[in-house]
Coordinates of C-alpha atoms in Angstrom, one line a residue:
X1 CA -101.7 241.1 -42.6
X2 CA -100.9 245.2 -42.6
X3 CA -97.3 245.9 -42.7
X4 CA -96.6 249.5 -41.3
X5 CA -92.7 251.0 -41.6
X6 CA -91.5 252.8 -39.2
X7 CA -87.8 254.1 -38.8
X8 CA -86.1 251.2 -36.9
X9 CA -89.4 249.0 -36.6
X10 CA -91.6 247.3 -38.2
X11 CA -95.4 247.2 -37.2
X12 CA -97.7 244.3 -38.5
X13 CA -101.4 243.5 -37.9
X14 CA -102.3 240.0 -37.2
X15 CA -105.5 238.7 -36.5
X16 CA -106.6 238.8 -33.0
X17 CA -106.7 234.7 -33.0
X18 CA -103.0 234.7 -33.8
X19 CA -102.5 236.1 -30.8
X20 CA -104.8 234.0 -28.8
X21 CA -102.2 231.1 -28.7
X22 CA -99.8 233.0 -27.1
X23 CA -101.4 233.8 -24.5
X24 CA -103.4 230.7 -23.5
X25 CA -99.5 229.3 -23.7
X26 CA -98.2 231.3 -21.4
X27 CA -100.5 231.5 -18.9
X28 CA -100.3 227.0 -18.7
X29 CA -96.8 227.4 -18.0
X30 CA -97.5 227.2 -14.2
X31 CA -95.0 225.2 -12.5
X32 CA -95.5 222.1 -11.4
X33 CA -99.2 221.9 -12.9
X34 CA -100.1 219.7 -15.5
X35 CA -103.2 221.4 -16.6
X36 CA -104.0 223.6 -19.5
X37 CA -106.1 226.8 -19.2
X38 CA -109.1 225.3 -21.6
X39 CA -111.3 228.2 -22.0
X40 CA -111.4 232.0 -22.4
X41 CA -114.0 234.9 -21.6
X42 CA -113.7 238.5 -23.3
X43 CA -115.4 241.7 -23.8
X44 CA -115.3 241.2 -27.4
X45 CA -118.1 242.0 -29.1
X46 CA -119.7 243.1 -25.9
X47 CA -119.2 239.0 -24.4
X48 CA -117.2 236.4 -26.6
X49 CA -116.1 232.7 -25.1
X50 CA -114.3 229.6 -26.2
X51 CA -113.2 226.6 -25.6
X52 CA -111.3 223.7 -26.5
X53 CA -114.9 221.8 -26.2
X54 CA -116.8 224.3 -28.1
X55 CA -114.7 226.7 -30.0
X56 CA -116.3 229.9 -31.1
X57 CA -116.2 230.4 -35.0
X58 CA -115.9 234.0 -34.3
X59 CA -112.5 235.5 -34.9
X60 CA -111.9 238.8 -33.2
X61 CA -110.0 241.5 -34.6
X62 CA -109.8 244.3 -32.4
X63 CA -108.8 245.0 -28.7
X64 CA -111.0 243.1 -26.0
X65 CA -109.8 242.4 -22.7
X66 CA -109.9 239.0 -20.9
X67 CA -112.3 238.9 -18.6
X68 CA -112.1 235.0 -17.5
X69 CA -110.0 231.7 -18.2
X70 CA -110.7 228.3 -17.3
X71 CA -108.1 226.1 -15.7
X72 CA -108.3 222.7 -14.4
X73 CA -112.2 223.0 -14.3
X74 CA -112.6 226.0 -12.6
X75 CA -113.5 229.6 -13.9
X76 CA -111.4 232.4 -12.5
X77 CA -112.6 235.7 -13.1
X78 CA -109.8 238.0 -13.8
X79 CA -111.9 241.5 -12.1
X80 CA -111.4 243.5 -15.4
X81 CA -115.7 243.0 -15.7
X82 CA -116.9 240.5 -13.3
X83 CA -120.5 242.4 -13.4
X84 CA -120.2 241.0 -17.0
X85 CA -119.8 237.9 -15.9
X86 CA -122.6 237.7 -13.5
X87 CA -124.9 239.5 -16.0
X88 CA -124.6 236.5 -18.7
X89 CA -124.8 233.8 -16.0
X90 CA -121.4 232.6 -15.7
X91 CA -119.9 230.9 -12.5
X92 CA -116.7 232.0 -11.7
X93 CA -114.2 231.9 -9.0
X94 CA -113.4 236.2 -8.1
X95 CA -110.0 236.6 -8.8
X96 CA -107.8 239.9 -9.2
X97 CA -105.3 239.6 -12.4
X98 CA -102.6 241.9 -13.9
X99 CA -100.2 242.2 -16.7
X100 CA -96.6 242.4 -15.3
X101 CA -95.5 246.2 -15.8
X102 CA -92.2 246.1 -17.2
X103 CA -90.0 248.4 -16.1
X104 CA -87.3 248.7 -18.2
X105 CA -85.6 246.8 -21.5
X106 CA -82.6 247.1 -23.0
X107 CA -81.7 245.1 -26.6
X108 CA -82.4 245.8 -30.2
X109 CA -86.5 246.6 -31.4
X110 CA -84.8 246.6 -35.3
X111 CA -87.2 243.4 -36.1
X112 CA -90.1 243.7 -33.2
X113 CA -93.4 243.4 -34.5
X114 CA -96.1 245.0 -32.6
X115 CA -99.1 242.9 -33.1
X116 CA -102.8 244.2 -33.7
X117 CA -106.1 242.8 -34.4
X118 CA -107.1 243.3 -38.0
X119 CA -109.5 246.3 -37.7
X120 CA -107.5 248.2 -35.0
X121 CA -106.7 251.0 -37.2
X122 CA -110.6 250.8 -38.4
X123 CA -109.4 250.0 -42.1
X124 CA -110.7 246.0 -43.1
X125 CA -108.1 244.6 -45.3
X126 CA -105.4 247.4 -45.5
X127 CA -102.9 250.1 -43.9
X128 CA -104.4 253.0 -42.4
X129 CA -103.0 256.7 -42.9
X130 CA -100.8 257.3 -40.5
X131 CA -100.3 253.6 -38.9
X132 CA -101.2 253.2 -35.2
X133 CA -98.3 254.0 -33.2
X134 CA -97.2 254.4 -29.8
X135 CA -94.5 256.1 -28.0
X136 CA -93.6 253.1 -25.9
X137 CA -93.8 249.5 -27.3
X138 CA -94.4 248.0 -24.2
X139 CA -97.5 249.8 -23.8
X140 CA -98.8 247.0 -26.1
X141 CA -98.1 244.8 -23.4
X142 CA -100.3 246.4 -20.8
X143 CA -103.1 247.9 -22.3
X144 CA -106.5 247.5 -22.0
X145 CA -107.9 246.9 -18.5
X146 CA -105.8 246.2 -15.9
X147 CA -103.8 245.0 -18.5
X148 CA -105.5 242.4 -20.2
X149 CA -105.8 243.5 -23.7
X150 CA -105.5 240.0 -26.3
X151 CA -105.9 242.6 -29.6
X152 CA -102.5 243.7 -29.2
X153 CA -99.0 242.5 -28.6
X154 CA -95.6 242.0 -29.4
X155 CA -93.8 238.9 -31.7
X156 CA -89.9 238.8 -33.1
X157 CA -87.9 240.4 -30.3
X158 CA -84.4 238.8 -30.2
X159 CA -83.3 236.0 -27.6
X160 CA -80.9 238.5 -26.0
X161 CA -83.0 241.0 -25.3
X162 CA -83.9 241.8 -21.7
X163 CA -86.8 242.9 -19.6
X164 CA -86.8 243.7 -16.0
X165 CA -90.2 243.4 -14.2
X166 CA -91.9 245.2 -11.7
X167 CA -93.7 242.9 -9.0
X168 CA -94.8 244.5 -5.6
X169 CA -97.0 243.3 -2.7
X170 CA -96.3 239.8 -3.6
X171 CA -97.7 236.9 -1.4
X172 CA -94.9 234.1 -1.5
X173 CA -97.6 231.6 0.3
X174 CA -99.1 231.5 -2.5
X175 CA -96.8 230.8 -5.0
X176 CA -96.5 227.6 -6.5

């Protein structure tokens, strides 16, 4: 784990499966739905999968951007590479997923970590010289495409803090 100081934050790496969890935990907190997404697709590597029924030893530790999850059975292709998809013979239901943009926060960042894969920076094992940084936290949120990047993130922000998201064009059929 790389610690990088910066006035008023602090900046860790974490390997990319640390950051794995997260996600796959947010996106089963679907109301109403008892099922757990079971299975992720990325572009890391070039193509990476896992599953809870066949986990992939492979750890990654950069930025690679979901490209498909499974949920209840089905694969749902996210559109960040769905020629990808089709290339390496998976079946997947065409789908069109974002990140949320936020679009503003207000709180204290004194403790927020921003979370990177291991060889973001391009140095195995250690700090690079000057660490990553970035003007806007939140842009560790929504990089990658369309959003999806799982090599970086953000851990330790305090309970109060608050974020106000941007949604637009939203189809209220189809929620729930």
């Amino acid at each position: 784990m790389n610690q990088y100081p910066i006035t008023g934050q602090r900046i860790r790496a974490f390997a990319a499966s640390h950051l794995l969890l997260p996600l796959m935990a947010c996106i089963t907190c679907l109301p109403g739905k008892t099922q757990a997404v079971t299975g992720i697709v990325t572009d890391y590597g070039g193509f990476w999968k896992t599953s809870t029924s066949s986990v992939n030893p492979v750890k990654p530790d950069n930025s690679h951007n979901l490209l498909a999850f499974t949920w209840n059975g089905t694969q749902y292709a996210t559109g960040a590479n769905n020629p990808l998809l089709t290339a390496r013979g998976e079946s997947f239901v065409n789908s069109d997923w974002w990140s949320m943009n936020i679009f503003s926060y207000t709180g204290s960042l004194t403790d927020a970590l921003i979370a990177l894969g291991q060889m973001y920076d391009g140095v195995d094992n250690g700090a690079s010289v000057p660490p990553p940084s970035n003007a806007n936290f939140t842009d560790y949120l929504r990089d990658g495409i369309k959003g999806l990047d799982l090599g970086t993130g953000i851990s330790n922000l305090p309970a109060n803090n608050s974020f106000t998201f941007y949604a637009h064009s939203l189809n209220v059929a189809r929620i729930g």
